[in-house]
Tab-separated table of C-alpha atoms in Angstrom:
chain	number	residue	atom	x	y	z
A	234	PHE	CA	69.298	-105.179	123.299
A	235	LEU	CA	70.394	-107.467	125.947
A	236	VAL	CA	68.093	-110.213	127.233
A	237	ASP	CA	69.217	-112.159	130.456
A	238	CYS	CA	67.142	-115.174	131.294
A	239	ASN	CA	67.640	-117.074	134.576
A	240	PRO	CA	65.140	-118.940	136.926
A	241	GLN	CA	64.608	-115.940	139.069
A	242	ARG	CA	64.056	-113.133	136.538
A	243	ILE	CA	64.143	-112.101	132.911
A	244	GLU	CA	65.937	-108.783	132.415
A	245	ILE	CA	65.638	-106.892	129.089
A	246	ALA	CA	67.843	-103.871	128.511
A	247	GLY	CA	68.454	-101.668	125.550
A	248	GLY	CA	70.651	-98.849	124.318
A	249	ASP	CA	67.506	-96.810	123.772
A	250	ALA	CA	63.669	-97.199	123.902
A	251	ALA	CA	63.757	-98.939	120.412
A	252	GLY	CA	66.292	-101.430	121.625
A	253	VAL	CA	64.190	-102.181	124.638
A	254	TRP	CA	61.090	-102.840	122.531
A	255	ALA	CA	63.154	-104.904	120.167
A	256	GLY	CA	64.204	-106.975	123.079
A	257	VAL	CA	60.598	-107.428	124.151
A	258	ALA	CA	59.620	-108.549	120.563
A	259	TRP	CA	62.404	-110.955	120.490
A	260	TRP	CA	61.515	-112.372	123.778
A	261	GLU	CA	57.778	-112.764	122.744
A	262	ARG	CA	58.756	-114.374	119.537
A	263	GLN	CA	60.987	-116.902	121.302
A	264	MET	CA	57.999	-118.087	123.340
A	265	ARG	CA	55.679	-118.143	120.410
A	266	VAL	CA	58.149	-120.355	118.407
A	267	ARG	CA	58.375	-122.688	121.385
A	268	ARG	CA	54.642	-122.533	121.731
A	269	GLY	CA	54.843	-121.697	125.365
A	270	PRO	CA	56.374	-119.771	128.187
A	271	PHE	CA	59.807	-121.253	127.637
A	272	LEU	CA	63.069	-119.485	127.125
A	273	GLN	CA	66.657	-120.857	126.985
A	274	ARG	CA	68.829	-119.731	130.074
A	275	GLY	CA	71.641	-117.267	129.529
A	276	LYS	CA	72.181	-113.925	127.880
A	277	VAL	CA	71.422	-112.949	124.308
A	278	GLN	CA	72.741	-109.643	122.932
A	279	ARG	CA	71.817	-108.148	119.543
A	280	GLN	CA	73.026	-104.983	117.754
A	281	THR	CA	71.268	-103.827	114.530
A	282	PRO	CA	73.701	-103.229	111.491
A	283	TRP	CA	71.913	-99.820	110.853
A	284	ARG	CA	70.790	-96.999	113.025
A	285	THR	CA	67.381	-96.223	111.363
A	286	GLN	CA	64.704	-98.559	109.996
A	287	ILE	CA	61.975	-96.659	108.323
A	288	SER	CA	58.575	-97.997	107.403
A	289	GLN	CA	55.467	-96.587	105.602
A	290	GLY	CA	52.427	-95.524	107.575
A	291	PRO	CA	50.235	-98.058	109.315
A	292	TRP	CA	47.349	-99.822	107.496
A	293	GLY	CA	44.303	-97.915	108.459
A	294	GLY	CA	46.209	-94.958	110.049
A	295	ASN	CA	47.316	-91.604	108.626
A	296	TYR	CA	50.761	-90.776	107.326
A	297	SER	CA	50.021	-87.575	105.618
A	298	VAL	CA	50.602	-84.163	107.349
A	299	PRO	CA	49.201	-82.585	109.250
A	300	ASP	CA	46.537	-84.624	111.109
A	301	PHE	CA	48.405	-86.988	113.397
A	302	SER	CA	45.835	-86.784	116.129
A	303	PRO	CA	45.190	-90.117	118.063
A	304	GLU	CA	42.028	-90.464	116.109
A	305	TYR	CA	43.927	-90.862	112.888
A	306	LEU	CA	47.247	-92.138	114.173
A	307	SER	CA	46.870	-94.241	117.282
A	308	ASP	CA	49.473	-95.756	119.758
A	309	ASP	CA	48.618	-99.140	118.163
A	310	ALA	CA	50.522	-98.041	115.224
A	311	PHE	CA	53.662	-97.256	117.185
A	312	ARG	CA	53.265	-100.490	119.055
A	313	LEU	CA	53.124	-102.382	115.732
A	314	TYR	CA	56.486	-100.838	114.590
A	315	ALA	CA	58.203	-101.599	117.805
A	316	HIS	CA	57.351	-105.363	117.318
A	317	TYR	CA	58.872	-105.497	113.873
A	318	GLY	CA	62.139	-103.815	114.399
A	319	VAL	CA	60.984	-100.454	112.989
A	320	ASN	CA	62.117	-97.382	114.856
A	321	SER	CA	60.936	-94.771	112.357
A	322	MET	CA	57.711	-93.922	110.564
A	323	MET	CA	57.628	-92.100	107.409
A	324	ILE	CA	55.292	-89.083	107.167
A	325	TYR	CA	54.792	-87.174	104.000
A	326	GLY	CA	53.234	-84.022	102.573
A	327	ASP	CA	52.918	-80.389	102.156
A	328	VAL	CA	55.692	-78.458	103.973
A	329	LEU	CA	53.575	-75.334	104.097
A	330	CYS	CA	51.356	-76.899	106.789
A	331	TYR	CA	54.259	-76.039	109.141
A	332	ALA	CA	55.031	-72.554	107.838
A	333	GLY	CA	54.583	-69.982	110.540
A	334	GLY	CA	56.365	-66.935	111.846
A	335	THR	CA	58.712	-66.989	108.869
A	336	ILE	CA	60.415	-64.419	106.759
A	337	LEU	CA	57.859	-65.085	104.054
A	338	PRO	CA	54.488	-64.294	105.871
A	339	GLU	CA	52.451	-64.734	102.607
A	340	LEU	CA	53.273	-68.503	102.868
A	341	ASN	CA	52.537	-68.924	106.614
A	342	HIS	CA	49.653	-71.333	107.301
A	343	PRO	CA	46.818	-69.966	109.521
A	344	GLU	CA	46.743	-73.243	111.546
A	345	CYS	CA	50.522	-73.677	111.682
A	346	ASP	CA	50.596	-73.624	115.566
A	347	LYS	CA	47.847	-76.292	115.668
A	348	HIS	CA	49.718	-78.491	113.325
A	349	LEU	CA	53.004	-78.120	115.126
A	350	ALA	CA	51.273	-78.975	118.457
A	351	MET	CA	49.685	-82.128	116.915
A	352	LEU	CA	53.046	-83.210	115.478
A	353	GLY	CA	54.684	-82.693	118.826
A	354	ASP	CA	52.205	-84.661	120.609
A	355	ALA	CA	52.244	-87.558	118.179
A	356	ALA	CA	56.116	-87.519	118.320
A	357	ARG	CA	55.942	-87.888	122.090
A	358	ARG	CA	53.630	-90.737	121.887
A	359	ALA	CA	55.723	-92.457	119.342
A	360	ALA	CA	58.862	-91.977	121.368
A	361	ARG	CA	57.419	-94.080	124.113
A	362	TYR	CA	57.699	-97.027	121.613
A	363	GLY	CA	61.132	-96.123	120.400
A	364	VAL	CA	59.731	-94.620	117.160
A	365	ARG	CA	60.554	-91.313	115.578
A	366	PHE	CA	59.295	-89.699	112.424
A	367	THR	CA	61.186	-89.354	109.066
A	368	TYR	CA	59.583	-86.510	107.102
A	369	VAL	CA	59.519	-86.649	103.210
A	370	PRO	CA	58.296	-82.962	102.545
A	371	VAL	CA	56.508	-81.877	99.465
A	372	GLY	CA	57.643	-78.288	98.468
A	373	PRO	CA	55.392	-75.542	97.357
A	374	LYS	CA	54.135	-75.199	93.777
A	375	LEU	CA	52.617	-71.724	93.345
A	376	ARG	CA	50.959	-69.620	90.660
A	377	PRO	CA	52.989	-66.796	89.272
A	378	ASP	CA	50.612	-64.144	90.490
A	379	HIS	CA	50.910	-65.441	94.171
A	380	PRO	CA	51.489	-62.482	96.626
A	381	VAL	CA	54.858	-63.842	97.904
A	382	PHE	CA	56.428	-63.013	94.374
A	383	ARG	CA	54.855	-59.511	94.346
A	384	ASN	CA	56.081	-58.690	97.753
A	385	HIS	CA	59.400	-60.546	97.558
A	386	PRO	CA	60.662	-60.515	93.997
A	387	GLU	CA	63.941	-61.965	94.855
A	388	VAL	CA	62.251	-65.324	95.488
A	389	ARG	CA	60.636	-65.570	92.046
A	390	GLY	CA	62.067	-68.794	90.532
A	391	ALA	CA	61.439	-70.918	87.442
A	392	VAL	CA	58.100	-71.288	85.783
A	393	VAL	CA	57.096	-74.680	84.375
A	394	ARG	CA	54.232	-75.515	82.122
A	395	HIS	CA	52.539	-78.084	84.443
A	396	ALA	CA	48.971	-77.444	85.437
A	397	GLY	CA	48.666	-74.269	83.324
A	398	GLY	CA	51.868	-72.799	84.780
A	399	LEU	CA	53.493	-73.147	88.133
A	400	GLN	CA	56.311	-71.123	89.755
A	401	PHE	CA	58.802	-72.302	92.275
A	402	LEU	CA	60.627	-70.272	94.974
A	403	CYS	CA	64.051	-69.425	93.875
A	404	SER	CA	66.364	-72.270	95.078
A	405	SER	CA	69.305	-70.124	95.455
A	406	SER	CA	67.730	-66.911	96.913
A	407	GLU	CA	69.059	-66.128	100.393
A	408	THR	CA	65.478	-65.278	101.403
A	409	THR	CA	64.293	-68.751	100.320
A	410	LEU	CA	67.081	-70.576	102.052
A	411	ARG	CA	66.313	-68.650	105.315
A	412	PHE	CA	62.646	-69.413	104.988
A	413	TYR	CA	63.395	-73.125	104.923
A	414	GLU	CA	65.838	-72.826	107.755
A	415	GLU	CA	63.203	-71.179	109.917
A	416	LEU	CA	60.440	-73.571	108.905
A	417	PHE	CA	62.335	-76.725	109.624
A	418	GLY	CA	63.876	-75.357	112.788
A	419	ASN	CA	60.297	-74.618	114.131
A	420	LEU	CA	59.180	-78.057	113.011
A	421	THR	CA	61.927	-80.016	114.596
A	422	ARG	CA	61.773	-77.963	117.817
A	423	ALA	CA	58.028	-78.875	117.991
A	424	ALA	CA	58.607	-82.543	117.358
A	425	GLY	CA	61.349	-82.941	119.851
A	426	GLU	CA	62.041	-86.531	118.864
A	427	PHE	CA	62.838	-86.594	115.178
A	428	ALA	CA	64.608	-89.130	113.080
A	429	GLY	CA	65.308	-87.144	109.962
A	430	VAL	CA	64.317	-85.693	106.634
A	431	VAL	CA	64.507	-87.187	103.199
A	432	LEU	CA	64.400	-84.755	100.304
A	433	ILE	CA	63.476	-86.219	96.826
A	434	THR	CA	65.398	-83.602	94.752
A	435	TYR	CA	65.001	-84.850	91.212
A	436	SER	CA	61.583	-85.561	89.571
A	437	GLU	CA	59.173	-84.912	92.459
A	438	SER	CA	58.370	-83.602	95.990
A	439	TRP	CA	61.133	-81.288	97.014
A	440	TYR	CA	60.704	-78.903	94.111
A	441	HIS	CA	63.517	-76.488	92.966
A	442	CYS	CA	64.230	-74.328	89.927
A	443	ARG	CA	66.202	-77.030	88.074
A	444	MET	CA	64.010	-79.937	88.790
A	445	TRP	CA	62.123	-79.969	85.506
A	446	ASP	CA	64.466	-78.069	83.095
A	447	GLN	CA	62.733	-79.647	80.045
A	448	GLN	CA	59.374	-78.415	81.243
A	449	THR	CA	60.647	-74.828	82.089
A	450	THR	CA	59.040	-72.075	80.239
A	451	THR	CA	60.734	-69.139	82.216
A	452	PRO	CA	64.108	-70.128	83.678
A	453	CYS	CA	65.038	-68.702	87.125
A	454	PRO	CA	67.530	-65.763	86.416
A	455	ARG	CA	69.779	-66.909	89.302
A	456	CYS	CA	69.497	-70.643	89.388
A	457	SER	CA	69.758	-71.112	85.749
A	458	GLN	CA	73.318	-69.688	85.798
A	459	LEU	CA	74.606	-72.013	88.522
A	460	PRO	CA	75.765	-75.604	88.117
A	461	VAL	CA	72.669	-77.626	88.938
A	462	HIS	CA	74.351	-79.947	91.481
A	463	GLU	CA	75.923	-77.039	93.326
A	464	MET	CA	72.718	-75.148	93.462
A	465	THR	CA	70.760	-78.175	94.673
A	466	ALA	CA	73.296	-79.009	97.306
A	467	ARG	CA	73.109	-75.509	98.819
A	468	PHE	CA	69.239	-75.988	98.868
A	469	VAL	CA	69.501	-79.260	100.648
A	470	GLU	CA	72.048	-77.855	103.216
A	471	ALA	CA	69.716	-75.043	104.073
A	472	VAL	CA	67.101	-77.546	105.122
A	473	ASP	CA	69.658	-79.490	107.240
A	474	ARG	CA	70.664	-76.398	109.033
A	475	GLY	CA	66.974	-75.946	110.076
A	476	VAL	CA	66.593	-79.574	110.955
A	477	LYS	CA	69.721	-79.432	113.202
A	478	ARG	CA	68.274	-76.403	115.166
A	479	GLY	CA	65.614	-78.549	116.763
A	480	CYS	CA	67.204	-82.030	116.617
A	481	PRO	CA	70.988	-81.950	116.392
A	482	ASP	CA	71.106	-85.692	115.973
A	483	ALA	CA	68.574	-85.890	113.171
A	484	PHE	CA	69.816	-86.779	109.614
A	485	THR	CA	69.103	-85.105	106.348
A	486	ALA	CA	69.426	-87.347	103.228
A	487	GLN	CA	69.054	-86.546	99.410
A	488	TRP	CA	67.058	-89.085	97.375
A	489	ILE	CA	67.726	-88.728	93.620
A	490	TYR	CA	64.758	-90.641	92.240
A	491	THR	CA	64.563	-90.190	88.528
A	492	TRP	CA	67.697	-89.249	86.849
A	493	GLY	CA	68.941	-88.196	83.486
A	494	ARG	CA	72.143	-86.337	84.186
A	495	GLY	CA	74.889	-88.915	83.867
A	496	ASP	CA	76.635	-90.271	86.912
A	497	ARG	CA	74.371	-90.200	89.899
A	498	ARG	CA	77.479	-89.810	92.204
A	499	GLU	CA	77.923	-86.320	90.731
A	500	GLY	CA	74.493	-85.310	92.309
A	501	PHE	CA	75.866	-86.127	95.717
A	502	ARG	CA	79.570	-84.994	95.462
A	503	PRO	CA	78.933	-81.206	96.172
A	504	LEU	CA	76.933	-81.913	99.326
A	505	ALA	CA	78.402	-81.590	102.847
A	506	PRO	CA	79.676	-85.042	103.836
A	507	HIS	CA	77.202	-85.567	106.612
A	508	ILE	CA	74.253	-85.359	104.303
A	509	GLY	CA	72.974	-88.778	103.500
A	510	LEU	CA	72.664	-90.595	100.195
A	511	MET	CA	69.529	-92.600	99.615
A	512	HIS	CA	68.988	-94.972	96.686
A	513	HIS	CA	66.960	-98.082	95.742
A	514	VAL	CA	68.407	-101.571	96.053
A	515	GLU	CA	67.104	-102.551	92.513
A	516	LYS	CA	66.234	-99.402	90.519
A	517	ASP	CA	67.217	-98.670	86.937
A	518	PHE	CA	68.473	-102.091	85.932
A	519	SER	CA	68.129	-104.144	82.839
A	520	TYR	CA	67.335	-107.598	84.080
A	521	ARG	CA	68.151	-110.298	81.565
A	522	LYS	CA	65.988	-113.352	81.889
A	523	ALA	CA	65.390	-116.326	79.706
A	524	GLY	CA	64.494	-114.993	76.386
A	525	TYR	CA	64.067	-111.386	77.094
A	526	THR	CA	65.321	-108.333	79.121
A	527	LYS	CA	63.111	-106.730	81.733
A	528	SER	CA	63.600	-103.092	82.615
A	529	VAL	CA	63.454	-102.615	86.239
A	530	TRP	CA	62.443	-99.184	87.029
A	531	ASP	CA	61.956	-99.610	90.712
A	532	TYR	CA	60.148	-101.622	93.510
A	533	SER	CA	60.512	-104.912	91.652
A	534	ILE	CA	59.455	-108.175	93.360
A	535	ASP	CA	61.089	-110.118	90.604
A	536	TYR	CA	64.689	-108.687	90.748
A	537	THR	CA	66.105	-108.662	94.245
A	538	GLY	CA	69.234	-106.580	93.590
A	539	PRO	CA	71.485	-105.060	94.599
A	540	SER	CA	71.919	-103.439	91.211
A	541	PRO	CA	75.239	-102.393	89.936
A	542	GLU	CA	74.319	-98.673	90.460
A	543	VAL	CA	73.425	-98.911	94.035
A	544	GLN	CA	76.617	-101.001	94.716
A	545	GLN	CA	78.594	-98.198	93.130
A	546	LEU	CA	76.814	-95.568	95.115
A	547	ALA	CA	77.287	-97.629	98.400
A	548	ALA	CA	81.018	-97.821	97.692
A	549	PHE	CA	81.086	-94.035	96.987
A	550	ALA	CA	79.303	-93.364	100.291
A	551	HIS	CA	81.630	-95.574	102.287
A	552	GLU	CA	84.741	-94.046	100.613
A	553	THR	CA	83.623	-90.537	101.199
A	554	GLY	CA	82.219	-91.183	104.733
A	555	ARG	CA	78.694	-90.272	103.654
A	556	PRO	CA	75.793	-91.975	105.441
A	557	LEU	CA	74.093	-94.518	103.078
A	558	LEU	CA	70.431	-95.183	103.292
A	559	VAL	CA	68.845	-97.962	101.126
A	560	ARG	CA	65.253	-98.063	99.666
A	561	THR	CA	63.645	-101.409	99.342
A	562	GLU	CA	60.224	-103.102	99.600
A	563	THR	CA	59.324	-105.668	102.271
A	564	GLY	CA	56.752	-107.676	100.223
A	565	ILE	CA	55.523	-106.247	97.123
A	566	GLY	CA	56.688	-104.828	93.734
A	567	LEU	CA	55.114	-102.731	90.915
A	568	GLU	CA	54.421	-106.113	89.170
A	569	VAL	CA	51.900	-107.007	91.815
A	570	PHE	CA	51.188	-104.295	94.437
A	571	GLN	CA	47.486	-105.000	94.794
A	572	PHE	CA	48.309	-107.487	97.605
A	573	PRO	CA	49.615	-106.889	101.159
A	574	TYR	CA	52.548	-109.072	100.292
A	575	VAL	CA	53.737	-111.682	97.855
A	576	PRO	CA	54.113	-114.925	99.623
A	577	ALA	CA	57.671	-115.759	98.282
A	578	LEU	CA	59.496	-115.412	101.554
A	579	GLN	CA	62.783	-117.003	100.523
A	580	HIS	CA	62.917	-114.611	97.664
A	581	LEU	CA	62.088	-111.563	99.986
A	582	ALA	CA	64.750	-112.757	102.405
A	583	ALA	CA	67.363	-112.761	99.567
A	584	LYS	CA	66.406	-109.156	98.900
A	585	TRP	CA	67.048	-108.314	102.433
A	586	GLN	CA	70.360	-109.990	102.302
A	587	GLY	CA	71.199	-107.874	99.381
A	588	VAL	CA	70.310	-104.685	101.445
A	589	ARG	CA	72.472	-105.918	104.358
A	590	SER	CA	75.452	-106.528	101.986
A	591	LEU	CA	75.571	-102.734	101.187
A	592	ARG	CA	76.230	-101.887	104.903
A	593	PRO	CA	73.688	-98.949	105.140
A	594	ALA	CA	73.322	-96.598	108.046
A	595	GLY	CA	69.575	-96.723	107.514
A	596	VAL	CA	66.982	-98.644	105.592
A	597	HIS	CA	63.598	-97.305	104.102
A	598	GLN	CA	61.762	-100.595	103.882
A	599	SER	CA	58.408	-99.572	102.329
A	600	TRP	CA	56.798	-96.771	100.281
A	601	LEU	CA	53.166	-95.602	100.831
A	602	PHE	CA	51.296	-98.357	99.057
A	603	LEU	CA	49.062	-100.431	101.383
A	604	GLY	CA	50.287	-99.477	104.937
A	605	MET	CA	52.240	-101.594	107.347
A	606	ALA	CA	50.095	-104.377	108.871
A	607	GLY	CA	52.444	-106.663	110.635
A	608	THR	CA	52.708	-109.372	107.847
A	609	ARG	CA	55.109	-112.205	107.661
A	610	ALA	CA	56.986	-110.387	105.059
A	611	GLU	CA	57.348	-107.357	107.265
A	612	GLU	CA	58.659	-109.842	110.109
A	613	LEU	CA	61.690	-110.433	107.717
A	614	GLY	CA	62.629	-106.825	108.556
A	615	PHE	CA	63.108	-107.762	112.193
A	616	TRP	CA	65.217	-110.782	111.141
A	617	ALA	CA	67.385	-108.622	108.869
A	618	ALA	CA	67.925	-106.063	111.701
A	619	TYR	CA	68.334	-108.276	114.789
A	620	GLU	CA	69.155	-111.724	113.817
A	621	PRO	CA	71.466	-111.591	110.758
A	622	GLU	CA	73.403	-114.548	111.924
A	623	LYS	CA	70.418	-116.881	111.670
A	624	PRO	CA	70.029	-118.467	108.254
A	625	ALA	CA	66.946	-117.271	106.419
A	626	GLU	CA	65.702	-120.903	106.020
A	627	GLN	CA	65.826	-121.389	109.829
A	628	PHE	CA	63.974	-118.124	110.551
A	629	LEU	CA	61.172	-119.011	107.935
A	630	ARG	CA	60.916	-122.572	109.283
A	631	GLU	CA	60.415	-121.197	112.766
A	632	MET	CA	57.802	-118.903	111.551
A	633	ALA	CA	56.020	-121.688	109.608
A	634	VAL	CA	56.042	-123.985	112.737
A	635	ARG	CA	54.783	-121.158	114.922
A	636	ASP	CA	51.811	-120.124	112.600
């Protein structure tokens, strides 16, 4: 954004709606810091180091598909994001809510049209504040006797022992891949303004035939014969083709969450180079402290990172031209996530500096724990995006004086 202040007028311009809103937020903050309607003359220009800044759903509002009506997700939420440098809201949940008119009619949802219309309306309301949705979908887990398997035997995939026996759609079947292309094409066309899709491909959410090999009771006859990373890559790319049908500029990223297959880079290598790589700033690290070693699984408030693994993945992404997205937390960790945020702002600022050092194309700043509420910890996200040249101590002191 560009803010031009002179005695006659104050002009705020932006490269897009999110930029304009960030300019407004910066302008308001400057006056609050000065405790009055005073601004320094001249021009101020800011450019974010990343394209997309994603936050969890709002406190008191809905993030879970499909009900994004104003009653459950109001414009106040989008206005909140706009004032904190956030230009994307994460939505989450069952992808079959948006299945309609597909090659697998047995999976079509009877209220799909209603759900798509609601999503489109919410996306248009969000766009007025420079906010677009990032969807983390949950794939179908079906019973082996589901009609889709009886009528389309080619989509019969692996069976796992969870919940008395669940079966996945075959992740390499051309019918399955076409189904997801159609579904995500319909979804992004309805949404119009859409940031992207993040697929958690190992351990949860975006289920495929090789996700839970150790829990598999009946292997998929097709997917079990393929190299797992190759199979997963084709599965992810099918979703991406559908996403691009409705929103050509939307991203698709793979998030390898829990991993036990060696070098994580190998899970990304077979993917098309424009598919993004997402990883945590601090995950899976043995943190040596005075007298003991702490195993940091993820979302630590104690260890700021960046971990050696995310540094390795960031270097891999930059070397191969692959977009990098970094997961972090604005104010909590699994050690203490019963509070809105831990009031250790210098420590949290150091975590943001670690995120910036990785040079990501996007940041996912908070998972679905408590909901975004406009805390001081979340204000550091605006600092990280729009005022990186300002020392953390100066920004925090201004915040303290203001409040």
